[in-house]
Coordinates of C-alpha atoms in Angstrom, one line a residue:
M1111 CA 10.2 23.1 51.7
S1112 CA 7.2 25.2 51.5
G1113 CA 4.5 24.7 49.0
K1114 CA 5.4 27.9 47.3
N1115 CA 9.1 26.7 46.9
V1116 CA 7.9 23.2 45.7
T1117 CA 6.0 24.9 42.9
Q1118 CA 8.9 27.1 41.9
H1119 CA 11.2 24.1 42.0
N1120 CA 8.8 22.0 39.9
R1121 CA 8.5 24.9 37.4
R1122 CA 12.4 25.2 37.0
K1123 CA 12.6 21.4 36.5
F1124 CA 10.0 21.6 33.8
I1125 CA 11.7 24.4 32.0
Q1126 CA 15.0 22.5 32.2
L1127 CA 13.3 19.3 30.9
A1128 CA 11.6 21.1 28.1
G1129 CA 14.8 22.8 27.1
T1130 CA 16.6 19.5 27.0
V1131 CA 13.9 17.9 24.9
A1132 CA 13.8 20.9 22.5
A1133 CA 17.7 20.8 22.1
G1134 CA 17.5 17.0 21.5
L1135 CA 14.8 17.6 18.9
F1136 CA 16.9 20.3 17.4
L1137 CA 20.1 18.3 17.3
G1138 CA 18.2 15.3 16.0
A1139 CA 17.0 17.4 13.0
L1140 CA 20.5 18.6 12.0
P1141 CA 21.7 15.6 10.1
D1142 CA 18.5 15.9 7.9
A1143 CA 19.1 19.6 7.5
L1144 CA 22.8 19.1 6.5
R1145 CA 21.8 16.2 4.2
A1146 CA 19.4 18.7 2.4
Q1147 CA 21.9 21.4 2.2
G1148 CA 24.4 18.9 0.8
S1149 CA 22.1 17.6 -2.0
A1150 CA 22.1 19.1 -5.4
P1151 CA 19.7 22.1 -5.4
G1152 CA 16.6 21.4 -7.1
K1153 CA 17.5 18.1 -8.2
L1154 CA 14.5 16.3 -9.9
R1155 CA 13.7 12.5 -10.3
I1156 CA 12.8 12.0 -13.9
G1157 CA 11.3 8.8 -15.5
V1158 CA 12.0 8.3 -19.1
V1159 CA 9.6 6.2 -20.9
G1160 CA 11.2 5.4 -24.3
S1161 CA 15.0 5.4 -24.1
G1162 CA 15.8 5.5 -27.8
N1163 CA 17.6 8.2 -29.5
V1164 CA 15.6 11.1 -28.1
G1165 CA 14.8 9.7 -24.7
G1166 CA 18.4 8.5 -24.2
T1167 CA 19.9 11.8 -25.4
I1168 CA 17.7 14.1 -23.4
G1169 CA 17.9 11.8 -20.3
T1170 CA 21.7 11.8 -20.4
L1171 CA 21.8 15.5 -20.6
W1172 CA 19.6 15.8 -17.6
V1173 CA 21.8 13.4 -15.6
K1174 CA 24.7 15.5 -16.4
A1175 CA 22.8 18.6 -15.2
G1176 CA 22.7 16.7 -11.7
H1177 CA 19.2 15.2 -12.0
E1178 CA 18.3 11.6 -11.2
V1179 CA 16.9 9.6 -14.3
M1180 CA 15.4 6.2 -14.7
F1181 CA 15.5 4.9 -18.2
S1182 CA 12.8 2.5 -19.6
S1183 CA 11.8 0.9 -22.7
L1184 CA 10.7 -2.5 -24.0
D1185 CA 14.3 -3.6 -23.8
I1186 CA 15.5 -3.5 -20.2
E1187 CA 19.0 -4.8 -21.0
H1188 CA 19.4 -1.7 -23.5
D1189 CA 18.3 0.5 -20.6
R1190 CA 20.8 -1.1 -18.2
K1191 CA 23.7 -0.7 -20.5
L1192 CA 22.7 3.0 -21.3
A1193 CA 22.4 3.8 -17.5
A1194 CA 25.7 2.0 -16.7
G1195 CA 27.5 3.9 -19.5
I1196 CA 26.1 7.3 -18.0
G1197 CA 27.2 6.4 -14.5
A1198 CA 25.9 8.0 -11.2
G1199 CA 22.5 9.5 -11.4
A1200 CA 21.3 7.1 -14.1
R1201 CA 19.3 3.9 -13.6
A1202 CA 17.1 1.4 -15.3
G1203 CA 13.7 0.1 -14.9
T1204 CA 10.5 -1.0 -16.5
P1205 CA 8.1 1.8 -17.8
K1206 CA 5.9 1.3 -14.8
E1207 CA 8.9 1.6 -12.4
A1208 CA 10.1 4.7 -14.2
A1209 CA 6.7 6.3 -14.1
A1210 CA 6.5 5.7 -10.5
F1211 CA 10.0 6.7 -9.8
G1212 CA 9.8 10.1 -11.7
E1213 CA 8.5 13.4 -10.1
V1214 CA 8.7 14.5 -13.8
L1215 CA 8.1 12.1 -16.7
F1216 CA 9.5 12.2 -20.3
F1217 CA 7.6 10.3 -23.0
A1218 CA 9.6 9.6 -26.3
V1219 CA 7.9 6.8 -27.9
P1220 CA 6.3 5.8 -31.2
Y1221 CA 2.9 7.7 -31.1
A1222 CA 0.9 4.6 -31.3
A1223 CA 2.1 3.3 -27.9
L1224 CA 0.8 6.3 -26.0
P1225 CA -2.9 5.0 -25.7
G1226 CA -1.6 1.8 -24.2
L1227 CA 0.9 3.4 -21.9
G1228 CA -2.0 5.9 -20.7
R1229 CA -3.9 2.9 -19.7
D1230 CA -1.1 0.8 -18.2
L1231 CA 0.4 3.7 -16.3
A1232 CA -2.8 5.5 -15.3
A1233 CA -2.1 5.4 -11.6
E1234 CA 1.7 6.4 -11.9
I1235 CA 1.2 9.3 -14.1
K1236 CA -1.8 10.9 -12.5
G1237 CA -1.0 14.6 -11.4
K1238 CA 2.6 14.3 -12.6
I1239 CA 4.3 16.7 -15.1
A1240 CA 4.8 14.8 -18.3
L1241 CA 7.0 16.2 -21.2
D1242 CA 5.9 14.5 -24.4
A1243 CA 8.2 14.3 -27.3
S1244 CA 6.4 11.6 -29.2
N1245 CA 5.3 12.4 -32.8
P1246 CA 2.4 11.1 -34.7
I1247 CA 3.7 9.8 -38.0
P1248 CA 1.0 8.3 -40.2
R1249 CA 3.3 6.0 -42.3
R1250 CA 4.3 4.4 -39.0
D1251 CA 1.5 4.9 -36.6
G1252 CA -1.5 4.6 -39.0
D1253 CA -4.9 6.4 -38.8
M1254 CA -4.5 7.3 -35.2
A1255 CA -1.6 9.6 -36.1
K1256 CA -3.7 11.3 -38.8
D1257 CA -6.4 12.0 -36.1
A1258 CA -3.8 13.2 -33.8
L1259 CA -2.4 15.7 -36.3
A1260 CA -6.0 16.9 -37.3
K1261 CA -6.8 17.9 -33.7
G1262 CA -3.2 18.8 -32.8
T1263 CA -0.8 16.6 -31.0
G1264 CA -0.9 18.5 -27.8
V1265 CA -4.7 17.9 -27.5
A1266 CA -4.4 14.4 -28.5
S1267 CA -1.6 13.6 -26.2
S1268 CA -3.5 14.9 -23.2
E1269 CA -6.4 12.6 -24.1
Y1270 CA -4.1 9.5 -24.4
L1271 CA -2.3 10.4 -21.2
P1272 CA -5.2 11.5 -19.0
G1273 CA -4.5 12.9 -15.6
A1274 CA -0.9 13.9 -16.5
R1275 CA 0.1 17.6 -16.8
I1276 CA 1.2 17.4 -20.4
V1277 CA 3.9 19.8 -21.9
R1278 CA 4.9 19.2 -25.7
A1279 CA 8.7 19.4 -25.8
Y1280 CA 11.5 18.1 -27.7
N1281 CA 9.7 16.7 -30.6
E1282 CA 10.7 19.0 -33.2
V1283 CA 14.4 18.6 -33.6
G1284 CA 16.5 15.5 -34.1
A1285 CA 18.3 13.8 -31.3
A1286 CA 21.8 14.3 -32.8
R1287 CA 21.3 18.1 -33.0
M1288 CA 20.1 18.1 -29.4
R1289 CA 23.1 16.3 -28.4
D1290 CA 25.7 18.1 -30.4
D1291 CA 24.1 21.5 -29.9
A1292 CA 23.7 21.2 -26.0
H1293 CA 25.3 24.0 -24.2
R1294 CA 26.9 25.5 -27.3
A1295 CA 28.4 29.0 -27.5
G1296 CA 26.3 31.8 -28.7
E1297 CA 22.8 31.6 -29.4
R1298 CA 21.5 28.2 -28.3
L1299 CA 19.2 25.7 -30.0
G1300 CA 15.6 26.7 -29.5
I1301 CA 13.1 24.2 -28.2
P1302 CA 9.4 25.1 -28.6
L1303 CA 7.1 24.2 -25.7
A1304 CA 3.4 24.2 -25.3
G1305 CA 1.2 23.4 -22.2
D1306 CA -1.9 24.4 -20.3
D1307 CA -0.5 24.0 -16.8
A1308 CA 1.7 27.0 -15.6
Q1309 CA 3.7 25.0 -13.1
A1310 CA 4.4 22.3 -15.6
L1311 CA 5.5 24.9 -18.2
K1312 CA 7.9 26.4 -15.6
T1313 CA 9.4 22.9 -14.9
A1314 CA 9.8 22.2 -18.5
V1315 CA 11.6 25.5 -19.1
R1316 CA 14.0 24.8 -16.4
L1317 CA 14.6 21.3 -17.7
V1318 CA 15.2 22.6 -21.3
Q1319 CA 17.8 25.1 -19.8
D1320 CA 19.4 22.4 -17.9
A1321 CA 19.9 20.3 -21.0
G1322 CA 21.6 23.2 -22.5
H1323 CA 19.1 24.6 -24.8
E1324 CA 16.7 27.7 -25.1
P1325 CA 13.0 27.2 -24.4
V1326 CA 10.5 29.0 -26.5
V1327 CA 7.0 29.0 -24.9
V1328 CA 4.5 28.9 -27.8
G1329 CA 1.2 28.9 -25.7
G1330 CA -1.3 26.2 -24.6
L1331 CA -1.5 22.6 -25.7
A1332 CA -3.8 23.7 -28.6
Q1333 CA -0.9 25.7 -30.0
A1334 CA 1.5 22.9 -30.1
R1335 CA 0.1 22.1 -33.6
V1336 CA 2.3 24.8 -35.0
F1337 CA 5.4 22.8 -34.4
D1338 CA 3.9 19.4 -35.2
F1339 CA 5.3 16.8 -37.4
G1340 CA 4.9 18.0 -40.9
T1341 CA 5.0 21.9 -40.1
A1342 CA 7.3 24.3 -41.6
V1343 CA 9.6 24.4 -38.5
F1344 CA 9.6 20.7 -38.0
G1345 CA 13.0 19.0 -38.3
K1346 CA 14.8 22.6 -38.4
P1347 CA 17.3 23.3 -35.9
L1348 CA 16.7 26.9 -35.3
T1349 CA 18.0 29.4 -32.7
A1350 CA 15.4 30.6 -30.2
A1351 CA 15.3 33.9 -32.2
E1352 CA 14.8 32.2 -35.5
L1353 CA 12.1 29.9 -34.1
R1354 CA 10.2 32.8 -32.6
K1355 CA 10.3 34.7 -36.0
A1356 CA 9.3 31.7 -37.9
L1357 CA 6.2 31.0 -35.5
G1358 CA 5.3 34.8 -35.4
L1359 CA 6.0 35.1 -31.8
K1360 CA 7.3 38.3 -30.0
P1361 CA 11.0 38.5 -29.4

């Protein structure tokens, strides 16, 4: 075989080999692609810190919407029973495990617990979207609650949970109405939201919709004070239109 023919032969072998490798790589990637297509679109991992009435209710609605939720509290047996009762998509863990598990976090705890959680979970919450439903109630939480209400809960929560991308959400209406009015016909229950991070707000809007309610974005964290504990709208189950009117927002 001449030198020219040897070169052409080697080139053909190289092209065939390259084609075989490329095909193998492509075929090897197919199972991952198929798994991705088969998974629930946009499914999120959510860590619930505080699985009482509010955390348990909203977390359950998110599981039913197709998300994966880890429930946590100071009583892991309660969390295990809660998760077992919900079924697939729900699990239980410690607050630290839930904070590590979640792409998105949901805090629904007595407000006085937030400073300690912010310290204990500092590494796990850093950079994550955190929906905060915790309310400062002076008769329960003491002077720190008074301080939080004075500066606005949205601002205070961002100080207690440093590094997290805070959105105030699900603090304004009771758990029973959140549960009973989820996905109701006609105008849905309005849920006020406030946050400084655009992507965090976008995620919160989606999760409120997934839970079967209608989000009402009020503004930045400083504006969260308009639906704080003790305000005119607090504790009132309003439609989104009624909530916007009460808060002086454009329709």
